[in-house]
PDB file of C-alpha atoms in Angstrom:
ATOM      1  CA  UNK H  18     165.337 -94.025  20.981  1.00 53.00           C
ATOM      2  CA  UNK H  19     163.906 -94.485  24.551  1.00 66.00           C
ATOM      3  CA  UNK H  20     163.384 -91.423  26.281  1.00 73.00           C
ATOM      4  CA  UNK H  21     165.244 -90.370  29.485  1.00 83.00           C
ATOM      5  CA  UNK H  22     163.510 -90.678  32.857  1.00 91.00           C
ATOM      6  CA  UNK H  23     162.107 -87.643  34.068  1.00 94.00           C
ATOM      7  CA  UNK H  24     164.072 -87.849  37.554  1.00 95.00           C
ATOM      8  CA  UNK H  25     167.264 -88.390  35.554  1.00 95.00           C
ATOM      9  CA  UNK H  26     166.107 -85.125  32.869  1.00 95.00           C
ATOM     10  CA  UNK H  27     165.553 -82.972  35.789  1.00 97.00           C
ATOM     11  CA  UNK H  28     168.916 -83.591  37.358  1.00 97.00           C
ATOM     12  CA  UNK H  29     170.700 -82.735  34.419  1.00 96.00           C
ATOM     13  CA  UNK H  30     168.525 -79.629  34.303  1.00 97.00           C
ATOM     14  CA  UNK H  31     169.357 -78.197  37.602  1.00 98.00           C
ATOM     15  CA  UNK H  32     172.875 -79.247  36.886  1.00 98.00           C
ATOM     16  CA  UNK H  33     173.033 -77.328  33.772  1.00 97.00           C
ATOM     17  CA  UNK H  34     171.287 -74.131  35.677  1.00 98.00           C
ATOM     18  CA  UNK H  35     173.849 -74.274  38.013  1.00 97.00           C
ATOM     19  CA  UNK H  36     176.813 -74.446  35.437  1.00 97.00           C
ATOM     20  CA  UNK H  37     175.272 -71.073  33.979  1.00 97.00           C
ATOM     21  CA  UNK H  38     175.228 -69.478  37.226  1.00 96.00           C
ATOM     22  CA  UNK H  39     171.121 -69.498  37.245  1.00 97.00           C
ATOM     23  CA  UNK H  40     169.162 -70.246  40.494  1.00 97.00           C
ATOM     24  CA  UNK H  41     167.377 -73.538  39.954  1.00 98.00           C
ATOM     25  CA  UNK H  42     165.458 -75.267  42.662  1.00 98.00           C
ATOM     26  CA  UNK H  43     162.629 -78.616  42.595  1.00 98.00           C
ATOM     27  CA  UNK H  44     159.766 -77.391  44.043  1.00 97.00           C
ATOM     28  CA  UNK H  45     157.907 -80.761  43.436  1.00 97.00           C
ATOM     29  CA  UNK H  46     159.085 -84.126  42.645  1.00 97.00           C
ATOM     30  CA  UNK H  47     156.948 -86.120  40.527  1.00 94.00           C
ATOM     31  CA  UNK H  48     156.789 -89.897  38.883  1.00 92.00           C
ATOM     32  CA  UNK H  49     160.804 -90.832  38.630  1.00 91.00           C
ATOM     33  CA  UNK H  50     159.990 -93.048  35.080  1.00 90.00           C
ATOM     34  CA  UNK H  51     157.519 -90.491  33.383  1.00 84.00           C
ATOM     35  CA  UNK H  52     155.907 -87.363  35.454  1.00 89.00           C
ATOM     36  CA  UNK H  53     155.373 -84.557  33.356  1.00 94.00           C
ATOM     37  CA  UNK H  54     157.870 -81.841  33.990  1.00 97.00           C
ATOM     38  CA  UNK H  55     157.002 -77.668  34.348  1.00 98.00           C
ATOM     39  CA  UNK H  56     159.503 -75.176  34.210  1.00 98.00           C
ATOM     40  CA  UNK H  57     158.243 -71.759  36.048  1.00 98.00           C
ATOM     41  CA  UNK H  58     160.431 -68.960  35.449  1.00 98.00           C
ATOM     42  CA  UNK H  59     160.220 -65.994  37.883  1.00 98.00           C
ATOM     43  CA  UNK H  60     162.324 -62.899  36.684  1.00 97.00           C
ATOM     44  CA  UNK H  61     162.351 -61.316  39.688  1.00 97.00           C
ATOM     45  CA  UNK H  62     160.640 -58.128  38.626  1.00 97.00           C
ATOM     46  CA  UNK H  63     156.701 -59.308  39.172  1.00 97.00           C
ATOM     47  CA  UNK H  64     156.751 -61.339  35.757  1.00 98.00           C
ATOM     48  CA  UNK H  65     156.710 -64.771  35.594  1.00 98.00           C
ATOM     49  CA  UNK H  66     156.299 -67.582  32.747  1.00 98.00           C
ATOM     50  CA  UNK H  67     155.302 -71.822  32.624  1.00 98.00           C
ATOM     51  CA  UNK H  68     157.082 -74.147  30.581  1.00 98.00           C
ATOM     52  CA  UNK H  69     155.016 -77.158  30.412  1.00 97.00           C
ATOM     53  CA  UNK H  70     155.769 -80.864  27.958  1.00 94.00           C
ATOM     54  CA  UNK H  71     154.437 -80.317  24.184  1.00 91.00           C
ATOM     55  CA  UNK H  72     151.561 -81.883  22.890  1.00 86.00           C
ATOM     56  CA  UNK H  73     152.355 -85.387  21.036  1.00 72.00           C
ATOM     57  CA  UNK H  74     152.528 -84.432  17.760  1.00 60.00           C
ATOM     58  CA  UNK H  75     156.084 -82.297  18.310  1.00 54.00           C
ATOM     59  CA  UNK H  76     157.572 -86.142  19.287  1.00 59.00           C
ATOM     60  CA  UNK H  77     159.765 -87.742  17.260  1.00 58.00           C
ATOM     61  CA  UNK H  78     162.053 -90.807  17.436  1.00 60.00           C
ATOM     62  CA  UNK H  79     164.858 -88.685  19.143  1.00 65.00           C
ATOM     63  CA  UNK H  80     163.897 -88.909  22.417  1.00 65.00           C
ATOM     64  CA  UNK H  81     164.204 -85.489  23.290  1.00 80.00           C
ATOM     65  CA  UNK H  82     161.960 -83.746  25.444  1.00 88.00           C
ATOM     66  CA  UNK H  83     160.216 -80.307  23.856  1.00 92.00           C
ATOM     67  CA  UNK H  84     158.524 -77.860  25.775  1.00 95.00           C
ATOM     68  CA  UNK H  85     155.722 -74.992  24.732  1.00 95.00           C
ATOM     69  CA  UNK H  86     155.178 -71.633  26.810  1.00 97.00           C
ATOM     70  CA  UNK H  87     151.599 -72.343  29.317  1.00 97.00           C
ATOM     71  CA  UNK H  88     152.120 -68.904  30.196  1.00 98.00           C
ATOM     72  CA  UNK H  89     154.570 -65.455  29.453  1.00 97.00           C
ATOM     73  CA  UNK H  90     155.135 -62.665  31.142  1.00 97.00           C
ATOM     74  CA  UNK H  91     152.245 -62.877  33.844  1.00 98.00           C
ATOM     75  CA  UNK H  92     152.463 -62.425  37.694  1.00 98.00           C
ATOM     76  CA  UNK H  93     154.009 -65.635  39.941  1.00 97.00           C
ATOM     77  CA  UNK H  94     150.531 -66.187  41.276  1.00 98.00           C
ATOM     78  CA  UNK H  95     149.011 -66.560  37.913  1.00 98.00           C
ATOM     79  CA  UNK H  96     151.645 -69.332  37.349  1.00 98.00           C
ATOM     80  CA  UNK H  97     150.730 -70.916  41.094  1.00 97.00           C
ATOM     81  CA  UNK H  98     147.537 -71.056  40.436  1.00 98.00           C
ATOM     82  CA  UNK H  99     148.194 -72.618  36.731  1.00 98.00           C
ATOM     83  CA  UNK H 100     150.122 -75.103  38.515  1.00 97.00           C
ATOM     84  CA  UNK H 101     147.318 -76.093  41.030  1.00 97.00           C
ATOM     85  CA  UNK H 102     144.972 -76.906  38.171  1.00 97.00           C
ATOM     86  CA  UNK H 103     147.839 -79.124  36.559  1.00 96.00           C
ATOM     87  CA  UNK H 104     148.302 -80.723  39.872  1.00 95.00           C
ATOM     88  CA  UNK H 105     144.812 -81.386  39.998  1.00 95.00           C
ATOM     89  CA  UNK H 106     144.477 -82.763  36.721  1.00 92.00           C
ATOM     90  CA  UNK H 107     148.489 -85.046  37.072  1.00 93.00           C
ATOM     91  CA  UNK H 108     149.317 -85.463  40.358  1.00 93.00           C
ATOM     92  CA  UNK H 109     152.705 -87.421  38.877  1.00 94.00           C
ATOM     93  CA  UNK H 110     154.377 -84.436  38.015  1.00 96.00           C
ATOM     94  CA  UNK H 111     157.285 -82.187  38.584  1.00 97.00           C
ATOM     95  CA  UNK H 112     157.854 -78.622  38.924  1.00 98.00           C
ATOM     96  CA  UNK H 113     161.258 -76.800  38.404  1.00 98.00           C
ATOM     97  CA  UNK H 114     161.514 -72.985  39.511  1.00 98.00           C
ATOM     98  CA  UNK H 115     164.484 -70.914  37.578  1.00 98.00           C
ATOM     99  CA  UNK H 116     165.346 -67.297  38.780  1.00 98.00           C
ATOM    100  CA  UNK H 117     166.597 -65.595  36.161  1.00 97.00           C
ATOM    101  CA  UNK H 118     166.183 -62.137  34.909  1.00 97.00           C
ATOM    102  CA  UNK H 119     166.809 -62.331  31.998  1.00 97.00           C
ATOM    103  CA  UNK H 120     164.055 -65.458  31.620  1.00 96.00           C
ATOM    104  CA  UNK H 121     166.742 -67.886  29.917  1.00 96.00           C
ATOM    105  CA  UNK H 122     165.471 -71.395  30.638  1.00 96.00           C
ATOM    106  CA  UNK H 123     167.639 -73.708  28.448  1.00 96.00           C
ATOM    107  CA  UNK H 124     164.488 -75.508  27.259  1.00 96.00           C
ATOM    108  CA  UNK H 125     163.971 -76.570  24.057  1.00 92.00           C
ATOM    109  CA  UNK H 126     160.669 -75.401  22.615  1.00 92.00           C
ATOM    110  CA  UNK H 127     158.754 -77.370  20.084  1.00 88.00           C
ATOM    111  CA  UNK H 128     158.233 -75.236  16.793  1.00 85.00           C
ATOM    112  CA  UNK H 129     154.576 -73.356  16.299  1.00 75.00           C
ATOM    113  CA  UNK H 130     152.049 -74.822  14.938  1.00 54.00           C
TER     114      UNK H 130
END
């Protein structure tokens, strides 16, 4: 099974934010067919955490799109500055900020290794 277009999977995502009731905004749009999507989540209290894609060996054949913690529970700036380095390194991609408190994100995580 093909895998959905990032531009397309982050749509849905910010829709599905919204249906929760969650603050969801696109802080950067990347390459519509394939960019590389991050997920920061800022709880609001000074801790912050970066979802970024899995590694190739979590992909299967369903098309689904799995995502591994960069970083937990560290200050917003640690996760900027994570996120410049990315940028540096895949200009192509995206970046989704969620406000939550709680930290839900609605990703799904590939399994430890």
């Amino acid at each position: 099974m093909a895998r959905l277009r990032s531009d397309f999977w982050v749509s849905a995502y910010l829709r599905r934010c919204g249906v929760e009731g969650i603050e969801a905004a696109l802080r950067r749009r990347g390459a519509a067919e394939a960019g590389a999507i991050f997920v920061k989540v800022d709880r609001l209290d000074g801790t912050a955490s970066l979802y970024g894609p899995a590694p190739q060996l979590f992909l299967d054949d369903s098309g689904e799109r799995l995502f591994v913690p960069v970083l937990q529970d560290v200050t917003p700036l640690d996760v900027e500055e994570r996120v410049q380095r990315e940028l540096r390194f895949d200009s192509d991609l995206w970046l989704v900020e969620v406000d939550d408190r709680d930290g839900r994100h609605f990703l799904d995580l590939a399994p430890d290794i």
